[in-house]
């Protein structure tokens, strides 16, 4: 499934604080570099930059590339245990963080039950079959609002991927006027 994420326009460096938040959430951003200022050198895959005045065809091309590049991005788990995806976030328990590390390392690939049990054992959480099933159930509920789902691969494990039944929404973002030359 692929969606066309909304690209947010930010003035650089005036809105650098907003850039950090968007990067963490995986929201695509086109940085409009102010005159006489050096462009940023730490461009993320979810970003690009241009300098004014900008021909309309350049903006359209860069926005199109950003949308394609970020259409099906991987969720991000921050050090505090908050999962970010598609402009939304959810806090996670220690057990969910341990399991999510396994799922993110192999996003959209099968993660064996044994791997998940090892991850839970590493943080001294119960890892019987019933305990793992309960942790999976809770994780499924937790990530559902992010339009993510855990699918069971019978006899092998689980796959973390995009929810097939829901269209992913894009976050509301402020509109910034950009001078476009014809």
PDB file of C-alpha atoms in Angstrom:
ATOM      1  CA  UNK A   1       0.000   0.000   0.000  1.00  0.00           C
ATOM      2  CA  UNK A   2       1.308   3.427  -0.852  1.00  0.00           C
ATOM      3  CA  UNK A   3       0.033   6.861   0.055  1.00  0.00           C
ATOM      4  CA  UNK A   4       1.088  10.295  -1.063  1.00  0.00           C
ATOM      5  CA  UNK A   5       2.299  12.036   2.096  1.00  0.00           C
ATOM      6  CA  UNK A   6       1.892  15.776   2.439  1.00  0.00           C
ATOM      7  CA  UNK A   7       5.174  17.682   2.126  1.00  0.00           C
ATOM      8  CA  UNK A   8       5.634  20.501   4.626  1.00  0.00           C
ATOM      9  CA  UNK A   9       7.511  23.647   3.567  1.00  0.00           C
ATOM     10  CA  UNK A  10       9.854  25.134   6.191  1.00  0.00           C
ATOM     11  CA  UNK A  11      12.002  28.270   6.122  1.00  0.00           C
ATOM     12  CA  UNK A  12      15.654  27.466   6.890  1.00  0.00           C
ATOM     13  CA  UNK A  13      17.052  28.261   9.418  1.00  0.00           C
ATOM     14  CA  UNK A  14      14.107  30.193  10.938  1.00  0.00           C
ATOM     15  CA  UNK A  15      12.022  27.041  11.501  1.00  0.00           C
ATOM     16  CA  UNK A  16      14.814  24.630  12.474  1.00  0.00           C
ATOM     17  CA  UNK A  17      12.956  23.706  15.690  1.00  0.00           C
ATOM     18  CA  UNK A  18       9.987  22.484  13.636  1.00  0.00           C
ATOM     19  CA  UNK A  19      12.354  20.534  11.372  1.00  0.00           C
ATOM     20  CA  UNK A  20      13.491  18.373  14.304  1.00  0.00           C
ATOM     21  CA  UNK A  21       9.911  17.406  15.183  1.00  0.00           C
ATOM     22  CA  UNK A  22       9.063  16.556  11.573  1.00  0.00           C
ATOM     23  CA  UNK A  23      12.221  14.459  11.169  1.00  0.00           C
ATOM     24  CA  UNK A  24      11.394  12.403  14.266  1.00  0.00           C
ATOM     25  CA  UNK A  25       7.875  11.787  12.968  1.00  0.00           C
ATOM     26  CA  UNK A  26       9.106  10.908   9.455  1.00  0.00           C
ATOM     27  CA  UNK A  27       7.128  13.726   7.832  1.00  0.00           C
ATOM     28  CA  UNK A  28       8.616  14.909   4.510  1.00  0.00           C
ATOM     29  CA  UNK A  29       9.835  18.523   4.458  1.00  0.00           C
ATOM     30  CA  UNK A  30      11.139  20.850   1.782  1.00  0.00           C
ATOM     31  CA  UNK A  31      13.464  23.411   3.341  1.00  0.00           C
ATOM     32  CA  UNK A  32      13.359  26.860   1.761  1.00  0.00           C
ATOM     33  CA  UNK A  33      16.867  28.242   2.373  1.00  0.00           C
ATOM     34  CA  UNK A  34      16.902  31.962   3.120  1.00  0.00           C
ATOM     35  CA  UNK A  35      19.208  34.226   1.116  1.00  0.00           C
ATOM     36  CA  UNK A  36      22.817  34.398   2.267  1.00  0.00           C
ATOM     37  CA  UNK A  37      22.458  31.338   4.519  1.00  0.00           C
ATOM     38  CA  UNK A  38      24.276  28.058   3.947  1.00  0.00           C
ATOM     39  CA  UNK A  39      21.964  25.090   3.356  1.00  0.00           C
ATOM     40  CA  UNK A  40      21.950  22.345   5.993  1.00  0.00           C
ATOM     41  CA  UNK A  41      24.486  19.562   5.479  1.00  0.00           C
ATOM     42  CA  UNK A  42      22.612  16.889   7.449  1.00  0.00           C
ATOM     43  CA  UNK A  43      19.751  16.216   5.048  1.00  0.00           C
ATOM     44  CA  UNK A  44      17.597  13.236   6.029  1.00  0.00           C
ATOM     45  CA  UNK A  45      15.909  10.926   3.471  1.00  0.00           C
ATOM     46  CA  UNK A  46      12.630  12.709   4.330  1.00  0.00           C
ATOM     47  CA  UNK A  47      14.049  16.137   3.388  1.00  0.00           C
ATOM     48  CA  UNK A  48      15.277  18.230   0.502  1.00  0.00           C
ATOM     49  CA  UNK A  49      16.114  21.912   0.116  1.00  0.00           C
ATOM     50  CA  UNK A  50      15.802  24.706  -2.425  1.00  0.00           C
ATOM     51  CA  UNK A  51      16.768  28.376  -2.555  1.00  0.00           C
ATOM     52  CA  UNK A  52      14.392  31.192  -3.597  1.00  0.00           C
ATOM     53  CA  UNK A  53      13.339  32.165  -6.213  1.00  0.00           C
ATOM     54  CA  UNK A  54      12.199  28.688  -7.181  1.00  0.00           C
ATOM     55  CA  UNK A  55      10.789  27.780 -10.579  1.00  0.00           C
ATOM     56  CA  UNK A  56       7.436  25.993 -10.239  1.00  0.00           C
ATOM     57  CA  UNK A  57       8.747  22.929 -12.094  1.00  0.00           C
ATOM     58  CA  UNK A  58      11.596  22.592  -9.535  1.00  0.00           C
ATOM     59  CA  UNK A  59       9.197  22.653  -6.592  1.00  0.00           C
ATOM     60  CA  UNK A  60       6.893  20.126  -8.241  1.00  0.00           C
ATOM     61  CA  UNK A  61       9.807  17.801  -9.028  1.00  0.00           C
ATOM     62  CA  UNK A  62      11.278  17.964  -5.509  1.00  0.00           C
ATOM     63  CA  UNK A  63       7.889  17.498  -3.837  1.00  0.00           C
ATOM     64  CA  UNK A  64       7.178  14.514  -6.102  1.00  0.00           C
ATOM     65  CA  UNK A  65      10.508  12.881  -5.224  1.00  0.00           C
ATOM     66  CA  UNK A  66       9.969  13.478  -1.484  1.00  0.00           C
ATOM     67  CA  UNK A  67       6.500  11.931  -1.677  1.00  0.00           C
ATOM     68  CA  UNK A  68       7.841   8.864  -3.468  1.00  0.00           C
ATOM     69  CA  UNK A  69      10.776   8.540  -1.082  1.00  0.00           C
ATOM     70  CA  UNK A  70       8.579   8.754   2.029  1.00  0.00           C
ATOM     71  CA  UNK A  71       5.390   7.019   0.849  1.00  0.00           C
ATOM     72  CA  UNK A  72       6.092   3.815   2.744  1.00  0.00           C
ATOM     73  CA  UNK A  73       8.634   4.757   5.365  1.00  0.00           C
ATOM     74  CA  UNK A  74       9.681   2.669   8.324  1.00  0.00           C
ATOM     75  CA  UNK A  75       8.402   3.598  11.801  1.00  0.00           C
ATOM     76  CA  UNK A  76      10.932   5.179  14.169  1.00  0.00           C
ATOM     77  CA  UNK A  77      11.406   4.219  17.824  1.00  0.00           C
ATOM     78  CA  UNK A  78      13.084   6.907  19.894  1.00  0.00           C
ATOM     79  CA  UNK A  79      15.334   6.240  22.917  1.00  0.00           C
ATOM     80  CA  UNK A  80      12.492   7.137  25.309  1.00  0.00           C
ATOM     81  CA  UNK A  81      10.340   4.289  23.938  1.00  0.00           C
ATOM     82  CA  UNK A  82       7.963   6.353  21.779  1.00  0.00           C
ATOM     83  CA  UNK A  83       7.073   4.912  18.365  1.00  0.00           C
ATOM     84  CA  UNK A  84       6.620   7.517  15.595  1.00  0.00           C
ATOM     85  CA  UNK A  85       4.905   6.803  12.313  1.00  0.00           C
ATOM     86  CA  UNK A  86       2.842   8.714   9.796  1.00  0.00           C
ATOM     87  CA  UNK A  87       2.712  11.873  11.891  1.00  0.00           C
ATOM     88  CA  UNK A  88       1.452  10.026  14.984  1.00  0.00           C
ATOM     89  CA  UNK A  89       3.171   8.596  18.032  1.00  0.00           C
ATOM     90  CA  UNK A  90       2.481   6.102  20.824  1.00  0.00           C
ATOM     91  CA  UNK A  91       4.447   5.418  24.001  1.00  0.00           C
ATOM     92  CA  UNK A  92       5.505   1.810  24.508  1.00  0.00           C
ATOM     93  CA  UNK A  93       6.198  -0.384  27.534  1.00  0.00           C
ATOM     94  CA  UNK A  94       9.642  -1.937  28.058  1.00  0.00           C
ATOM     95  CA  UNK A  95       8.415  -5.270  26.662  1.00  0.00           C
ATOM     96  CA  UNK A  96       6.905  -3.558  23.616  1.00  0.00           C
ATOM     97  CA  UNK A  97      10.152  -1.619  23.032  1.00  0.00           C
ATOM     98  CA  UNK A  98      12.176  -4.846  23.159  1.00  0.00           C
ATOM     99  CA  UNK A  99       9.889  -6.539  20.650  1.00  0.00           C
ATOM    100  CA  UNK A 100       9.661  -3.448  18.440  1.00  0.00           C
ATOM    101  CA  UNK A 101      13.464  -3.393  18.077  1.00  0.00           C
ATOM    102  CA  UNK A 102      13.185  -6.876  16.509  1.00  0.00           C
ATOM    103  CA  UNK A 103      10.351  -5.815  14.203  1.00  0.00           C
ATOM    104  CA  UNK A 104      12.055  -2.607  13.055  1.00  0.00           C
ATOM    105  CA  UNK A 105      15.330  -4.411  12.350  1.00  0.00           C
ATOM    106  CA  UNK A 106      13.379  -6.649   9.948  1.00  0.00           C
ATOM    107  CA  UNK A 107      10.523  -4.361   8.920  1.00  0.00           C
ATOM    108  CA  UNK A 108       8.078  -6.202   6.629  1.00  0.00           C
ATOM    109  CA  UNK A 109       9.958  -9.480   7.144  1.00  0.00           C
ATOM    110  CA  UNK A 110       9.192 -12.452   9.368  1.00  0.00           C
ATOM    111  CA  UNK A 111      10.447 -12.186  12.950  1.00  0.00           C
ATOM    112  CA  UNK A 112      10.594 -15.594  14.623  1.00  0.00           C
ATOM    113  CA  UNK A 113       8.837 -16.149  17.946  1.00  0.00           C
ATOM    114  CA  UNK A 114      12.185 -17.307  19.355  1.00  0.00           C
ATOM    115  CA  UNK A 115      13.738 -13.910  18.572  1.00  0.00           C
ATOM    116  CA  UNK A 116      10.928 -12.158  20.414  1.00  0.00           C
ATOM    117  CA  UNK A 117      11.271 -14.514  23.391  1.00  0.00           C
ATOM    118  CA  UNK A 118      15.027 -13.785  23.520  1.00  0.00           C
ATOM    119  CA  UNK A 119      14.367 -10.034  23.428  1.00  0.00           C
ATOM    120  CA  UNK A 120      11.912 -10.356  26.312  1.00  0.00           C
ATOM    121  CA  UNK A 121      14.305 -12.571  28.272  1.00  0.00           C
ATOM    122  CA  UNK A 122      17.045  -9.935  27.852  1.00  0.00           C
ATOM    123  CA  UNK A 123      14.923  -7.443  29.792  1.00  0.00           C
ATOM    124  CA  UNK A 124      13.784 -10.098  32.284  1.00  0.00           C
ATOM    125  CA  UNK A 125      10.168 -10.227  31.164  1.00  0.00           C
ATOM    126  CA  UNK A 126       8.259 -13.501  31.195  1.00  0.00           C
ATOM    127  CA  UNK A 127       8.660 -15.311  27.912  1.00  0.00           C
ATOM    128  CA  UNK A 128       6.398 -18.369  27.987  1.00  0.00           C
ATOM    129  CA  UNK A 129       4.240 -18.956  24.918  1.00  0.00           C
ATOM    130  CA  UNK A 130       1.207 -17.525  26.716  1.00  0.00           C
ATOM    131  CA  UNK A 131       3.170 -14.454  27.895  1.00  0.00           C
ATOM    132  CA  UNK A 132       4.445 -13.817  24.369  1.00  0.00           C
ATOM    133  CA  UNK A 133       0.924 -14.135  22.956  1.00  0.00           C
ATOM    134  CA  UNK A 134      -0.304 -11.587  25.506  1.00  0.00           C
ATOM    135  CA  UNK A 135       2.550  -9.163  24.646  1.00  0.00           C
ATOM    136  CA  UNK A 136       1.744  -9.537  20.920  1.00  0.00           C
ATOM    137  CA  UNK A 137      -1.952  -8.854  21.598  1.00  0.00           C
ATOM    138  CA  UNK A 138      -1.106  -5.684  23.546  1.00  0.00           C
ATOM    139  CA  UNK A 139       1.378  -4.546  20.902  1.00  0.00           C
ATOM    140  CA  UNK A 140      -1.222  -5.031  18.157  1.00  0.00           C
ATOM    141  CA  UNK A 141      -3.653  -2.799  20.020  1.00  0.00           C
ATOM    142  CA  UNK A 142      -0.957  -0.200  20.709  1.00  0.00           C
ATOM    143  CA  UNK A 143       0.171   0.183  17.082  1.00  0.00           C
ATOM    144  CA  UNK A 144      -3.286   0.045  15.477  1.00  0.00           C
ATOM    145  CA  UNK A 145      -3.764   3.832  15.745  1.00  0.00           C
ATOM    146  CA  UNK A 146      -0.574   4.292  13.700  1.00  0.00           C
ATOM    147  CA  UNK A 147      -2.065   2.264  10.821  1.00  0.00           C
ATOM    148  CA  UNK A 148       0.451  -0.518  11.483  1.00  0.00           C
ATOM    149  CA  UNK A 149      -0.335  -4.154  12.093  1.00  0.00           C
ATOM    150  CA  UNK A 150       1.312  -7.388  13.165  1.00  0.00           C
ATOM    151  CA  UNK A 151       0.392 -10.281  10.913  1.00  0.00           C
ATOM    152  CA  UNK A 152       0.831 -13.855  12.066  1.00  0.00           C
ATOM    153  CA  UNK A 153       2.834 -16.149   9.804  1.00  0.00           C
ATOM    154  CA  UNK A 154       1.678 -19.531  11.078  1.00  0.00           C
ATOM    155  CA  UNK A 155       4.508 -21.739  12.285  1.00  0.00           C
ATOM    156  CA  UNK A 156       7.155 -19.059  11.693  1.00  0.00           C
ATOM    157  CA  UNK A 157       6.465 -15.800  13.546  1.00  0.00           C
ATOM    158  CA  UNK A 158       5.092 -12.317  12.825  1.00  0.00           C
ATOM    159  CA  UNK A 159       5.470  -9.529  10.296  1.00  0.00           C
ATOM    160  CA  UNK A 160       5.158  -5.835  11.172  1.00  0.00           C
ATOM    161  CA  UNK A 161       3.775  -3.866   8.240  1.00  0.00           C
ATOM    162  CA  UNK A 162       1.253  -1.301   7.150  1.00  0.00           C
ATOM    163  CA  UNK A 163      -2.378  -1.968   7.960  1.00  0.00           C
ATOM    164  CA  UNK A 164      -4.007  -3.285   4.799  1.00  0.00           C
ATOM    165  CA  UNK A 165      -7.516  -2.178   5.693  1.00  0.00           C
ATOM    166  CA  UNK A 166      -6.826   1.437   6.585  1.00  0.00           C
ATOM    167  CA  UNK A 167      -5.658   4.338   4.486  1.00  0.00           C
ATOM    168  CA  UNK A 168      -2.875   6.183   6.239  1.00  0.00           C
ATOM    169  CA  UNK A 169      -3.645   9.791   6.971  1.00  0.00           C
ATOM    170  CA  UNK A 170      -1.232  12.659   6.739  1.00  0.00           C
ATOM    171  CA  UNK A 171      -0.712  15.111   9.586  1.00  0.00           C
ATOM    172  CA  UNK A 172      -2.197  18.553   9.457  1.00  0.00           C
ATOM    173  CA  UNK A 173       0.575  20.945   8.653  1.00  0.00           C
ATOM    174  CA  UNK A 174       0.802  24.705   8.401  1.00  0.00           C
ATOM    175  CA  UNK A 175       0.854  26.168   4.926  1.00  0.00           C
ATOM    176  CA  UNK A 176       3.865  28.320   4.134  1.00  0.00           C
ATOM    177  CA  UNK A 177       3.924  30.678   1.203  1.00  0.00           C
ATOM    178  CA  UNK A 178       6.851  30.216  -1.123  1.00  0.00           C
ATOM    179  CA  UNK A 179       7.881  32.634  -3.859  1.00  0.00           C
ATOM    180  CA  UNK A 180       7.719  30.697  -7.106  1.00  0.00           C
ATOM    181  CA  UNK A 181       9.057  32.153 -10.336  1.00  0.00           C
ATOM    182  CA  UNK A 182       7.280  31.270 -13.572  1.00  0.00           C
TER     183      UNK A 182
END
